[in-house]
Short mmCIF file of C-alpha atoms in Angstrom, two decimals:
data_model
loop_
_atom_site.label_atom_id
_atom_site.label_comp_id
_atom_site.label_asym_id
_atom_site.label_seq_id
_atom_site.Cartn_x
_atom_site.Cartn_y
_atom_site.Cartn_z
CA UNK A 286 -6.16 30.42 18.94
CA UNK A 287 -4.74 27.98 16.67
CA UNK A 288 -3.96 24.52 18.52
CA UNK A 289 -3.75 22.29 15.53
CA UNK A 290 -1.55 19.34 16.69
CA UNK A 291 -0.97 17.77 13.23
CA UNK A 292 2.54 17.38 12.01
CA UNK A 293 2.09 19.09 9.10
CA UNK A 294 0.03 21.91 10.28
CA UNK A 295 2.55 24.56 8.75
CA UNK A 296 1.15 23.44 5.28
CA UNK A 297 -2.46 24.33 6.37
CA UNK A 298 -3.67 27.56 4.70
CA UNK A 299 -4.30 30.55 7.12
CA UNK A 300 -7.75 30.84 5.91
CA UNK A 301 -8.60 27.03 6.78
CA UNK A 302 -6.82 26.54 10.05
CA UNK A 303 -9.63 28.02 12.22
CA UNK A 304 -12.14 25.54 10.47
CA UNK A 305 -9.76 22.53 10.99
CA UNK A 306 -9.09 23.60 14.47
CA UNK A 307 -12.87 23.53 15.25
CA UNK A 308 -13.49 20.20 13.48
CA UNK A 309 -10.43 18.55 15.13
CA UNK A 310 -11.52 19.99 18.71
CA UNK A 311 -15.10 18.44 18.05
CA UNK A 312 -13.61 15.08 17.16
CA UNK A 313 -15.24 15.20 13.39
CA UNK A 314 -11.63 15.01 11.80
CA UNK A 315 -8.63 13.39 13.18
CA UNK A 316 -5.92 13.17 10.39
CA UNK A 317 -3.87 10.18 9.69
CA UNK A 318 -2.39 7.60 11.47
CA UNK A 319 1.18 9.00 11.09
CA UNK A 320 0.06 12.27 12.81
CA UNK A 321 -0.42 14.29 9.46
CA UNK A 322 -3.27 16.10 8.03
CA UNK A 323 -2.13 16.38 4.38
CA UNK A 324 -3.92 19.39 3.51
CA UNK A 325 -2.49 19.61 -0.14
CA UNK A 326 -3.87 15.93 -0.94
CA UNK A 327 -7.09 15.44 -2.67
CA UNK A 328 -9.92 13.93 -0.35
CA UNK A 329 -11.37 10.69 -1.15
CA UNK A 330 -15.14 9.80 -1.01
CA UNK A 331 -14.40 7.63 1.88
CA UNK A 332 -12.84 10.53 3.85
CA UNK A 333 -15.77 12.94 2.85
CA UNK A 334 -18.29 10.33 4.03
CA UNK A 335 -16.47 9.94 7.17
CA UNK A 336 -16.64 13.61 8.20
CA UNK A 337 -20.23 13.70 6.90
CA UNK A 338 -21.02 10.87 9.11
CA UNK A 339 -19.28 12.50 11.92
CA UNK A 340 -21.07 15.68 11.62
CA UNK A 341 -24.61 13.99 11.44
CA UNK A 342 -23.57 12.46 14.58
CA UNK A 343 -23.04 15.50 16.65
#
């Protein structure tokens, strides 16, 4: 079941949507302030560090 609530969820590839949904539900990722996930953008080191930190705190 896909429950991603990002505004640009239609741009997320099918192979990644299940993992992104799980990470969002776990509070590990939350997208950007404008409600988008920006799946076509490059991830910055700061964003990667944020995700890793959230994973380690789970």
